[in-house]
């Protein structure tokens, strides 16, 4: 096979097979190195958001990545300290201190394990494609926006350095993919700055790097209900945000690599990794879309090896080579993240906007707008799902039709379509209560009763006819509809 063959075109292999393939192993090692470098400024930034020392975020990224490499259900996905988690639990640090902060992380992990074992991952099938597209596009926008602070009010030399990094990542893959382009871009930009003596912002300017290994940490908090009342709301929010981001990212990687993943294992794996991270004094985290895309799309990582090495290289770089890593220009890492943003955005979704139904477009736009406005992926996805539900209910409600015919002194109404809260209210106005004969039949052979609102609507129709001294018979119920109607009919009116 030619050396020009894209690494992403190589067959996806297991860890054991990768260890026997020098080419695949090289790809995994280099991918891990690139991701490890990219994790450093992100982890420091998220530590600042959470109000903790940079070492807390850096050690969290190490323990999360290494743990999830063994425990996770999606090979090659990167988990580390994230901004969404930092935002959720920052108030605990601000109002109650570090021990309560760590206790919140551990409790969130326990909740994630419980939710994973209860099968919360199965709920992913209820997230429509338009929400997924909005999720991906909003992530791309957030990744780009996160780079703006490093591009504003900086020396002018930063701009040509960022441009040079982008040019390398655009054109180098056309020549060879033997080495990940992001790694070459980081090395070249760093070398240029070191040789020229340019004074530009570096990784070291983001915060002090640790000089020792992480150690076990047990939060000094009382084990009582008062502590639970303080940390439980934040722990639950962190658990839900972390699971939602991780499962959505896993689904995205499934699509990129055309390989399946075990979402249930990923859910409880995330929880276990957060418990481990908390016990080492870390701030917790979840899957990281940007670093995952660097690993999978930018560097060709496909196995757990790249995930494990990302965490391992991170620790080696910040503890053993902290001085060298501190000299890496932020311009190099900004260039990498800008390319990740461009690669993550679903540009095809813009080209198909005119062809998509308005409701689908509204769902995608709502998801993007809410995520970008709140910087919270979980809120955006929930809003997107709610908009999709309303749009679906509105669309399906219009498919319910009522037709009537008179034969032998009996008026028969045939209802076609699904009866639920959105459609059942519309059918009330489609009966001629005053003008119909004394015998009325409602035929539901081609319909189905889904909820109590539909039963209540049928009760209301029956009551209206009875006021005019007319008799109503309901026929054609299938087994499930008959059971629901028999159980609820006549019992829903207010007394």
XYZ file of C-alpha atoms in Angstrom, residues 89-480:
392
model
C -20.339 22.906 39.090
C -18.489 26.242 39.361
C -21.046 27.607 41.897
C -20.137 24.790 44.311
C -16.494 25.866 44.332
C -17.442 29.515 44.629
C -19.920 29.085 47.478
C -18.746 26.008 49.399
C -15.078 25.338 48.639
C -12.917 22.668 47.059
C -13.940 19.694 49.230
C -17.619 20.102 48.369
C -16.572 20.637 44.747
C -14.819 17.251 44.598
C -17.684 15.568 46.484
C -20.036 16.863 43.775
C -17.867 15.299 41.064
C -17.858 11.912 42.827
C -21.632 11.963 43.372
C -22.177 12.938 39.720
C -20.119 9.906 38.699
C -22.199 7.623 40.906
C -25.402 9.023 39.374
C -24.027 8.449 35.871
C -23.238 4.834 36.715
C -26.802 4.362 37.993
C -28.332 6.048 34.944
C -26.136 3.999 32.632
C -27.177 0.724 34.248
C -30.831 1.822 34.057
C -30.481 2.136 30.272
C -30.589 5.905 29.810
C -28.470 5.479 26.663
C -31.485 3.971 24.889
C -33.134 7.397 24.954
C -30.659 8.499 22.274
C -32.947 7.071 19.586
C -35.461 9.819 20.373
C -33.048 12.548 19.274
C -33.894 13.433 15.651
C -31.362 14.078 12.917
C -32.118 17.803 12.790
C -31.139 18.118 16.468
C -27.967 16.136 15.770
C -27.060 18.477 12.904
C -27.754 21.484 15.125
C -25.609 19.902 17.853
C -22.679 19.437 15.462
C -22.947 22.921 13.952
C -23.263 24.642 17.327
C -20.232 22.725 18.582
C -18.240 23.966 15.599
C -19.319 27.540 16.328
C -18.453 27.225 20.028
C -15.035 25.788 19.213
C -14.346 28.768 16.943
C -15.694 31.318 19.431
C -13.465 29.833 22.133
C -10.441 30.834 20.025
C -11.422 34.505 19.753
C -9.881 35.541 23.103
C -6.551 34.293 21.729
C -6.999 36.376 18.560
C -8.064 39.689 20.081
C -5.735 42.277 21.625
C -2.655 40.196 20.814
C 0.607 41.052 19.005
C 0.165 41.264 15.237
C 2.635 38.408 14.772
C -0.014 36.015 16.111
C -2.072 36.363 12.925
C 0.552 35.255 10.397
C 1.514 32.397 12.737
C -2.110 31.204 12.915
C -2.390 31.560 9.130
C 0.821 29.567 8.647
C -0.510 26.772 10.860
C -3.761 26.638 8.902
C -1.921 26.558 5.566
C 0.184 23.616 6.780
C -2.911 21.673 7.848
C -4.695 22.380 4.567
C -1.908 21.509 2.149
C 0.288 18.954 3.965
C -2.330 16.135 3.788
C -2.273 16.517 -0.017
C 1.390 15.521 0.036
C 1.426 12.892 2.791
C -0.606 11.661 5.722
C 2.206 9.677 7.271
C 2.341 12.233 10.124
C -0.726 14.137 11.414
C -0.802 17.643 9.955
C -1.784 19.261 13.293
C 1.392 17.915 14.910
C 3.567 19.295 12.092
C 1.791 22.657 12.344
C 2.460 22.842 16.098
C 6.124 21.904 15.665
C 6.748 24.324 12.770
C 5.067 27.319 14.430
C 6.872 26.607 17.714
C 10.208 26.321 15.918
C 9.653 29.592 14.038
C 8.919 31.442 17.264
C 11.874 29.861 19.076
C 14.375 30.659 16.300
C 13.107 34.163 15.570
C 12.650 35.211 19.177
C 9.144 36.550 18.561
C 7.256 37.489 21.727
C 3.772 35.985 21.444
C 1.376 34.412 23.998
C 2.339 30.854 24.948
C 0.754 27.907 26.736
C 2.678 28.880 29.863
C 0.835 32.215 29.931
C -2.458 30.372 30.415
C -1.500 29.149 33.893
C 1.175 27.410 35.930
C 1.774 23.805 34.912
C 2.044 21.172 37.689
C 5.406 19.662 38.581
C 4.232 16.541 40.461
C 2.017 13.518 39.886
C -1.641 13.444 41.010
C -2.360 11.758 44.343
C -5.444 10.345 46.050
C -7.766 12.924 47.586
C -10.741 12.306 49.860
C -13.047 15.312 50.289
C -13.368 16.428 53.894
C -17.131 16.902 54.040
C -19.667 15.615 56.565
C -21.614 12.589 55.303
C -25.120 13.833 56.140
C -28.270 15.143 54.475
C -27.108 18.754 54.656
C -24.130 17.918 52.438
C -26.395 15.994 50.086
C -28.775 18.947 49.815
C -25.848 21.173 48.831
C -24.201 18.958 46.232
C -27.064 16.817 44.866
C -28.637 19.428 42.509
C -25.272 20.253 40.947
C -24.238 16.599 40.807
C -27.453 15.657 38.978
C -27.010 18.524 36.518
C -23.390 17.510 35.892
C -24.394 13.862 35.415
C -27.068 14.731 32.842
C -24.932 17.261 30.946
C -21.981 14.868 30.879
C -24.039 11.925 29.658
C -25.830 13.945 27.010
C -22.613 15.385 25.575
C -20.827 12.038 25.730
C -23.604 10.045 24.087
C -24.125 12.675 21.381
C -20.383 12.719 20.680
C -20.292 8.918 20.584
C -23.094 8.952 18.017
C -21.162 11.483 15.944
C -18.013 9.316 16.016
C -20.136 6.314 15.001
C -21.149 8.248 11.889
C -17.632 9.482 11.104
C -16.011 6.046 11.443
C -18.960 3.920 10.250
C -18.550 1.720 13.329
C -20.969 1.030 16.205
C -20.392 1.739 19.880
C -21.799 0.465 23.157
C -23.723 3.459 24.502
C -24.692 1.759 27.772
C -21.064 0.948 28.507
C -20.106 4.505 27.599
C -22.671 5.869 30.073
C -21.519 3.896 33.107
C -17.911 4.195 31.930
C -18.195 7.988 32.066
C -19.551 7.700 35.600
C -16.743 5.440 36.749
C -14.149 7.746 35.181
C -15.656 10.716 37.030
C -15.532 8.846 40.345
C -11.868 7.991 39.723
C -11.143 11.586 38.729
C -12.829 12.903 41.865
C -10.774 10.573 44.055
C -7.649 12.136 42.542
C -8.909 15.666 43.216
C -9.969 16.353 39.617
C -12.858 18.466 38.379
C -14.547 15.723 36.377
C -15.537 15.917 32.745
C -17.097 14.148 29.784
C -16.482 13.540 26.080
C -14.785 16.415 24.250
C -16.010 16.951 20.704
C -13.076 19.126 19.602
C -10.326 16.801 20.779
C -12.289 13.779 19.579
C -12.467 15.266 16.087
C -8.723 16.042 16.214
C -8.159 12.379 17.087
C -10.595 10.772 14.652
C -10.715 13.147 11.689
C -7.482 15.099 11.915
C -5.094 12.367 13.051
C -6.784 9.100 12.039
C -7.107 7.604 15.546
C -9.428 4.619 15.672
C -8.663 2.565 18.796
C -8.447 2.935 22.556
C -4.676 3.312 22.234
C -4.944 6.920 21.026
C -7.311 7.785 23.885
C -5.008 6.206 26.484
C -1.925 7.873 25.041
C -3.627 11.276 24.901
C -3.947 11.186 28.686
C -0.506 9.675 29.163
C 1.219 12.221 26.919
C -0.664 15.011 28.680
C 0.781 13.961 32.036
C 4.292 13.489 30.627
C 4.184 16.839 28.856
C 2.945 18.944 31.775
C 4.941 17.205 34.529
C 8.105 16.056 32.786
C 8.384 18.573 29.957
C 6.467 21.468 31.446
C 9.063 24.101 30.490
C 9.095 23.029 26.829
C 5.309 22.737 26.609
C 4.952 26.142 28.227
C 6.871 27.661 25.291
C 4.409 26.386 22.634
C 2.736 29.443 21.056
C -0.999 29.613 21.557
C -1.167 30.571 17.875
C -0.274 26.977 16.942
C -3.057 25.489 19.053
C -5.542 28.134 17.892
C -4.785 27.154 14.284
C -5.490 23.504 15.137
C -8.799 24.333 16.802
C -9.890 26.609 13.936
C -9.374 23.733 11.505
C -11.271 21.423 13.866
C -14.129 23.928 13.870
C -14.211 24.068 10.067
C -14.060 20.281 9.796
C -16.767 19.743 12.413
C -19.349 22.069 10.864
C -21.855 20.284 8.613
C -21.584 22.516 5.529
C -23.915 20.214 3.597
C -26.724 21.216 5.975
C -26.498 24.785 4.651
C -26.679 23.663 1.029
C -29.857 21.661 1.699
C -31.702 24.308 3.723
C -34.073 25.165 0.849
C -35.017 21.519 0.372
C -35.621 20.757 4.036
C -39.108 21.151 5.550
C -39.436 24.362 7.538
C -40.053 22.428 10.737
C -36.759 20.537 10.350
C -34.892 23.781 9.708
C -36.544 25.382 12.731
C -35.378 22.516 14.935
C -31.786 22.805 13.731
C -31.724 26.612 14.064
C -33.296 26.478 17.536
C -30.653 24.009 18.690
C -27.795 26.133 17.325
C -29.131 29.437 18.676
C -29.754 28.110 22.198
C -26.381 26.344 22.421
C -24.454 29.389 21.197
C -26.452 31.742 23.444
C -26.094 29.638 26.605
C -22.786 27.881 25.816
C -24.552 24.813 27.174
C -24.945 21.886 24.798
C -27.417 20.061 27.034
C -29.888 22.970 27.116
C -29.667 23.369 23.355
C -30.296 19.693 22.679
C -33.263 19.611 25.085
C -34.785 22.692 23.425
C -34.179 21.161 19.994
C -35.913 17.928 20.998
C -38.881 19.871 22.429
C -39.232 21.920 19.232
C -39.031 18.702 17.201
C -41.742 17.102 19.357
C -44.083 20.062 18.911
C -43.432 20.161 15.165
C -44.033 16.422 14.862
C -47.246 16.539 16.896
C -48.523 19.464 14.818
C -47.689 17.664 11.572
C -49.241 14.333 12.577
C -52.364 16.014 13.955
C -53.281 17.213 10.464
C -53.304 13.630 9.170
C -56.416 12.759 11.226
C -59.597 12.934 9.137
C -63.295 12.527 9.913
C -65.802 11.507 7.232
C -69.521 10.800 7.712
C -72.365 9.120 5.830
C -76.017 8.405 6.579
C -77.570 4.975 5.944
C -80.873 3.655 7.263
C -81.378 6.386 9.845
C -77.852 5.995 11.254
C -75.023 8.482 10.808
C -71.628 6.761 10.720
C -68.456 8.797 11.275
C -65.183 7.162 10.244
C -62.063 8.562 11.899
C -58.812 7.898 10.049
C -55.446 8.644 11.644
C -53.893 8.726 15.103
C -55.833 10.139 18.040
C -53.690 11.929 20.610
C -53.703 15.268 22.440
C -52.916 17.365 19.331
C -55.424 15.736 16.971
C -58.270 14.757 19.314
C -59.198 18.368 20.103
C -59.603 19.145 16.395
C -62.225 16.442 15.777
C -64.708 17.924 18.284
C -65.839 20.497 15.714
C -66.367 17.970 12.910
C -69.646 16.456 14.198
C -73.163 17.802 13.501
C -74.597 17.350 16.979
C -77.885 19.123 16.271
C -78.608 17.887 12.741
C -77.555 14.215 12.961
C -80.157 11.395 13.338
C -80.813 9.804 16.730
C -78.399 6.914 16.118
C -74.737 7.834 15.673
C -71.819 5.433 15.138
C -68.143 6.418 15.490
C -65.963 3.920 13.610
C -62.324 3.811 14.799
C -61.232 0.860 12.660
C -58.580 2.998 10.938
C -57.528 4.881 14.051
C -55.778 4.349 17.379
C -56.309 5.939 20.795
C -52.956 6.952 22.254
C -53.742 8.960 25.375
C -56.289 10.210 27.896
C -56.903 13.380 25.853
C -58.395 11.249 23.075
C -60.670 9.381 25.496
C -61.778 12.699 26.986
C -62.567 14.012 23.491
C -64.724 10.954 22.732
C -66.477 11.424 26.087
C -67.176 15.058 25.177
C -68.618 14.046 21.802
C -70.840 11.433 23.444
C -72.033 13.948 26.064
C -72.909 16.549 23.430
C -75.052 14.054 21.507
C -76.755 12.893 24.705
C -77.833 16.471 25.376
C -79.888 16.217 22.184
C -81.273 12.812 23.192
C -79.135 10.895 20.733
C -77.301 7.610 21.206
C -73.624 7.119 20.305
C -71.846 3.807 19.686
C -68.078 3.534 19.310
C -66.936 0.577 17.206
C -63.784 -0.744 15.541
C -61.449 -0.299 18.505
C -58.290 -2.383 18.414
C -57.264 -4.215 21.574
C -54.991 -1.498 22.991
